[in-house]
Amino acid sequence: MRVHLVAAAALLALRPAAAPAQPDAAGLLGRSARVYRSLGALRAEFTQVIDDPMVGRLDSRGVLVQSGASKLSMKFSDPKGDEIVIDGRHVWVYTPSTAPGQVIRLPVPSGPVYGYNLLAWFLDKPSERYTATYVREERSGTRTLDVLALLPAVPDLPFRRATIALDRDDGLPRRIEIEELSGARRTLTLTKLQPNAGVSASQFTFAVPRGVRIVDQS
């Protein structure tokens, strides 16, 4: 009997260890969405890289402030003076670095504003819009990030695929990478996040500079 027990124990020892369970991508994304919805405001520094096969690489940086899905301010330090503001009624796109003398004004759509308010686009009802898959764990300084791949689950999303890196501690996104339908790749990286930072209403007001023409695209 003892011989059989020893043999059985030896066989169990030779059996490969079970692989660790894969983290629940949908659960991680859902948690991040809940954290995002609970925020009164969010302030962060950002860097953005756009790799476009038609125009090459575009790098920018600045400060992002957001309040809910309908208010956003992106003030660029590079290119200095560029600004994107969503005031709840309109989207203002002011880029004197590439289009001096004008500001584009668009109506705010009923859903999140893709291309500008990426956080709202990816974290507003994500389970209805995306299929999420766990990709890997990353380290960023002292932080651990969970990287998820997102594929559109509905036909009207203007990108092929995306990845989002979520902070394991607070659930907030630190990086979003998008492959757009045009073939361009956009990477938005957030640092120095300040959840529920104090913001004023003027943060989401665009003051049209003197001599600048409004191009209304209503």
Short mmCIF file of C-alpha atoms in Angstrom, two decimals:
data_model
loop_
_atom_site.label_atom_id
_atom_site.label_comp_id
_atom_site.label_asym_id
_atom_site.label_seq_id
_atom_site.Cartn_x
_atom_site.Cartn_y
_atom_site.Cartn_z
CA MET A 1 0.00 0.00 0.00
CA ARG A 2 2.82 2.36 0.89
CA VAL A 3 4.45 1.70 -2.49
CA HIS A 4 1.23 2.68 -4.30
CA LEU A 5 0.92 5.90 -2.26
CA VAL A 6 4.52 6.86 -2.99
CA ALA A 7 4.00 6.18 -6.70
CA ALA A 8 0.82 8.27 -6.76
CA ALA A 9 2.59 11.12 -5.00
CA ALA A 10 5.43 10.95 -7.52
CA LEU A 11 2.97 11.15 -10.43
CA LEU A 12 1.27 14.19 -8.89
CA ALA A 13 4.64 15.86 -8.44
CA LEU A 14 5.41 15.34 -12.13
CA ARG A 15 2.09 16.84 -13.24
CA PRO A 16 2.59 20.44 -14.50
CA ALA A 17 1.28 23.19 -12.26
CA ALA A 18 -2.00 24.72 -13.33
CA ALA A 19 -1.65 28.03 -15.15
CA PRO A 20 -2.78 31.05 -13.12
CA ALA A 21 -6.30 32.17 -13.89
CA GLN A 22 -6.50 34.90 -16.51
CA PRO A 23 -7.78 38.19 -15.05
CA ASP A 24 -11.37 39.06 -15.96
CA ALA A 25 -11.05 41.70 -18.68
CA ALA A 26 -14.74 42.63 -18.66
CA GLY A 27 -14.67 42.94 -14.88
CA LEU A 28 -11.61 45.21 -14.95
CA LEU A 29 -13.17 47.41 -17.63
CA GLY A 30 -16.46 47.54 -15.73
CA ARG A 31 -14.67 48.59 -12.55
CA SER A 32 -12.86 51.37 -14.42
CA ALA A 33 -16.16 52.58 -15.87
CA ARG A 34 -17.70 52.73 -12.39
CA VAL A 35 -14.72 54.68 -11.05
CA TYR A 36 -14.92 57.06 -14.00
CA ARG A 37 -18.66 57.66 -13.51
CA SER A 38 -18.11 58.41 -9.82
CA LEU A 39 -15.66 61.25 -10.51
CA GLY A 40 -16.79 64.83 -10.18
CA ALA A 41 -13.78 65.93 -12.22
CA LEU A 42 -10.40 64.69 -13.40
CA ARG A 43 -7.22 66.60 -14.13
CA ALA A 44 -4.15 65.06 -15.77
CA GLU A 45 -1.15 65.88 -17.87
CA PHE A 46 -1.19 64.19 -21.27
CA THR A 47 1.04 63.30 -24.17
CA GLN A 48 -0.49 62.33 -27.48
CA VAL A 49 1.19 60.68 -30.44
CA ILE A 50 -0.58 60.28 -33.78
CA ASP A 51 1.11 58.12 -36.41
CA ASP A 52 -0.70 58.83 -39.68
CA PRO A 53 0.49 57.20 -42.93
CA MET A 54 -0.68 60.30 -44.83
CA VAL A 55 0.97 63.05 -42.76
CA GLY A 56 3.55 61.27 -40.61
CA ARG A 57 3.99 61.50 -36.85
CA LEU A 58 2.43 64.25 -34.72
CA ASP A 59 3.44 64.71 -31.08
CA SER A 60 1.61 66.94 -28.61
CA ARG A 61 1.29 67.46 -24.86
CA GLY A 62 -0.61 69.54 -22.37
CA VAL A 63 -3.16 69.45 -19.56
CA LEU A 64 -6.54 67.72 -19.71
CA VAL A 65 -9.45 68.59 -17.41
CA GLN A 66 -12.74 66.75 -17.57
CA SER A 67 -16.09 66.93 -15.82
CA GLY A 68 -18.46 64.15 -16.84
CA ALA A 69 -18.97 63.06 -20.43
CA SER A 70 -20.02 66.49 -21.74
CA LYS A 71 -17.29 68.86 -20.52
CA LEU A 72 -13.63 68.70 -21.45
CA SER A 73 -10.68 71.05 -21.75
CA MET A 74 -7.42 70.14 -23.46
CA LYS A 75 -4.92 73.00 -23.34
CA PHE A 76 -1.76 72.22 -25.29
CA SER A 77 1.68 73.34 -24.21
CA ASP A 78 3.07 71.79 -27.41
CA PRO A 79 1.91 73.02 -29.87
CA LYS A 80 1.54 76.02 -27.58
CA GLY A 81 -1.79 77.82 -27.86
CA ASP A 82 -3.80 74.95 -29.33
CA GLU A 83 -6.97 74.21 -27.39
CA ILE A 84 -9.98 71.90 -27.48
CA VAL A 85 -12.98 72.72 -25.29
CA ILE A 86 -16.29 70.91 -24.89
CA ASP A 87 -18.59 73.27 -23.00
CA GLY A 88 -21.68 71.05 -22.84
CA ARG A 89 -23.28 72.59 -25.96
CA HIS A 90 -20.44 72.88 -28.45
CA VAL A 91 -17.05 71.42 -29.26
CA TRP A 92 -14.47 74.15 -29.94
CA VAL A 93 -11.35 73.12 -31.86
CA TYR A 94 -8.76 75.90 -31.93
CA THR A 95 -5.45 74.94 -33.56
CA PRO A 96 -3.55 78.07 -34.57
CA SER A 97 -0.48 75.88 -35.09
CA THR A 98 -2.08 74.37 -38.21
CA ALA A 99 -5.12 76.57 -38.98
CA PRO A 100 -4.45 80.13 -37.81
CA GLY A 101 -7.22 82.69 -37.69
CA GLN A 102 -10.12 80.32 -37.15
CA VAL A 103 -11.83 78.12 -34.59
CA ILE A 104 -14.11 75.23 -35.52
CA ARG A 105 -17.38 74.96 -33.60
CA LEU A 106 -19.36 71.72 -33.68
CA PRO A 107 -22.51 70.67 -31.82
CA VAL A 108 -22.02 68.17 -29.01
CA PRO A 109 -23.49 64.83 -30.13
CA SER A 110 -25.77 62.81 -27.89
CA GLY A 111 -23.06 60.23 -27.19
CA PRO A 112 -19.42 60.64 -26.11
CA VAL A 113 -17.35 62.76 -28.49
CA TYR A 114 -14.93 60.44 -30.24
CA GLY A 115 -11.57 61.96 -31.13
CA TYR A 116 -11.62 64.46 -28.27
CA ASN A 117 -13.16 62.96 -25.14
CA LEU A 118 -11.55 59.53 -25.39
CA LEU A 119 -12.08 58.70 -21.72
CA ALA A 120 -15.84 59.09 -22.04
CA TRP A 121 -15.86 57.16 -25.29
CA PHE A 122 -14.13 54.13 -23.83
CA LEU A 123 -15.55 54.18 -20.30
CA ASP A 124 -19.19 55.08 -20.96
CA LYS A 125 -21.18 51.80 -21.14
CA PRO A 126 -18.15 49.80 -22.35
CA SER A 127 -19.89 46.43 -22.05
CA GLU A 128 -22.36 47.55 -24.74
CA ARG A 129 -19.70 48.81 -27.15
CA TYR A 130 -16.67 46.53 -26.85
CA THR A 131 -15.44 43.00 -26.47
CA ALA A 132 -12.57 43.08 -23.98
CA THR A 133 -9.66 40.62 -23.77
CA TYR A 134 -6.87 40.60 -21.19
CA VAL A 135 -3.46 41.12 -22.85
CA ARG A 136 -0.78 41.48 -20.17
CA GLU A 137 0.39 43.06 -16.95
CA GLU A 138 2.77 46.03 -17.14
CA ARG A 139 4.79 48.08 -14.71
CA SER A 140 4.94 51.87 -14.97
CA GLY A 141 7.21 53.20 -12.26
CA THR A 142 5.70 51.96 -9.00
CA ARG A 143 2.31 51.22 -10.58
CA THR A 144 0.93 47.98 -11.97
CA LEU A 145 -1.19 48.28 -15.10
CA ASP A 146 -3.61 45.79 -16.62
CA VAL A 147 -3.62 46.06 -20.42
CA LEU A 148 -6.84 45.13 -22.23
CA ALA A 149 -7.58 44.78 -25.94
CA LEU A 150 -10.91 46.18 -27.10
CA LEU A 151 -12.73 45.25 -30.29
CA PRO A 152 -15.88 47.07 -31.42
CA ALA A 153 -19.03 45.09 -30.65
CA VAL A 154 -21.30 47.48 -32.58
CA PRO A 155 -20.91 48.57 -36.22
CA ASP A 156 -20.70 52.37 -35.90
CA LEU A 157 -17.44 52.78 -33.95
CA PRO A 158 -14.78 54.62 -36.00
CA PHE A 159 -11.79 52.41 -35.15
CA ARG A 160 -10.62 48.86 -35.77
CA ARG A 161 -9.20 48.02 -32.36
CA ALA A 162 -7.86 49.65 -29.22
CA THR A 163 -5.88 48.84 -26.10
CA ILE A 164 -6.36 50.49 -22.73
CA ALA A 165 -3.98 50.29 -19.76
CA LEU A 166 -5.80 50.51 -16.42
CA ASP A 167 -4.15 51.22 -13.08
CA ARG A 168 -4.67 48.20 -10.86
CA ASP A 169 -4.81 50.37 -7.74
CA ASP A 170 -7.33 53.09 -8.65
CA GLY A 171 -8.85 51.66 -11.85
CA LEU A 172 -8.18 54.81 -13.88
CA PRO A 173 -6.75 54.64 -17.42
CA ARG A 174 -3.11 55.57 -17.90
CA ARG A 175 -2.83 54.89 -21.64
CA ILE A 176 -5.21 54.46 -24.58
CA GLU A 177 -4.00 53.25 -27.98
CA ILE A 178 -6.30 53.30 -31.00
CA GLU A 179 -6.02 51.97 -34.55
CA GLU A 180 -8.40 54.16 -36.53
CA LEU A 181 -10.21 53.17 -39.73
CA SER A 182 -7.92 55.47 -41.72
CA GLY A 183 -4.89 53.47 -40.59
CA ALA A 184 -3.70 56.18 -38.21
CA ARG A 185 -2.59 55.11 -34.73
CA ARG A 186 -3.28 57.38 -31.77
CA THR A 187 -1.73 56.96 -28.31
CA LEU A 188 -2.89 59.08 -25.38
CA THR A 189 -0.85 58.75 -22.17
CA LEU A 190 -2.00 60.31 -18.90
CA THR A 191 0.24 61.19 -15.95
CA LYS A 192 -0.14 63.08 -12.67
CA LEU A 193 -3.83 62.25 -12.45
CA GLN A 194 -5.85 64.23 -9.89
CA PRO A 195 -9.28 62.63 -9.39
CA ASN A 196 -11.98 65.05 -8.21
CA ALA A 197 -9.67 68.01 -8.64
CA GLY A 198 -11.27 71.37 -8.03
CA VAL A 199 -12.21 72.98 -11.37
CA SER A 200 -14.06 76.18 -12.21
CA ALA A 201 -16.79 76.67 -14.82
CA SER A 202 -14.44 78.95 -16.75
CA GLN A 203 -12.24 75.92 -17.40
CA PHE A 204 -14.85 74.74 -19.91
CA THR A 205 -15.50 78.10 -21.58
CA PHE A 206 -13.78 78.97 -24.85
CA ALA A 207 -13.13 82.69 -25.28
CA VAL A 208 -12.82 83.41 -28.99
CA PRO A 209 -9.65 85.47 -29.52
CA ARG A 210 -10.03 88.83 -31.23
CA GLY A 211 -9.83 88.51 -35.00
CA VAL A 212 -10.46 84.76 -35.01
CA ARG A 213 -13.26 83.57 -37.31
CA ILE A 214 -15.78 80.98 -36.08
CA VAL A 215 -16.28 78.14 -38.58
CA ASP A 216 -19.66 76.72 -37.60
CA GLN A 217 -20.11 73.06 -38.54
CA SER A 218 -23.58 72.56 -37.06
#
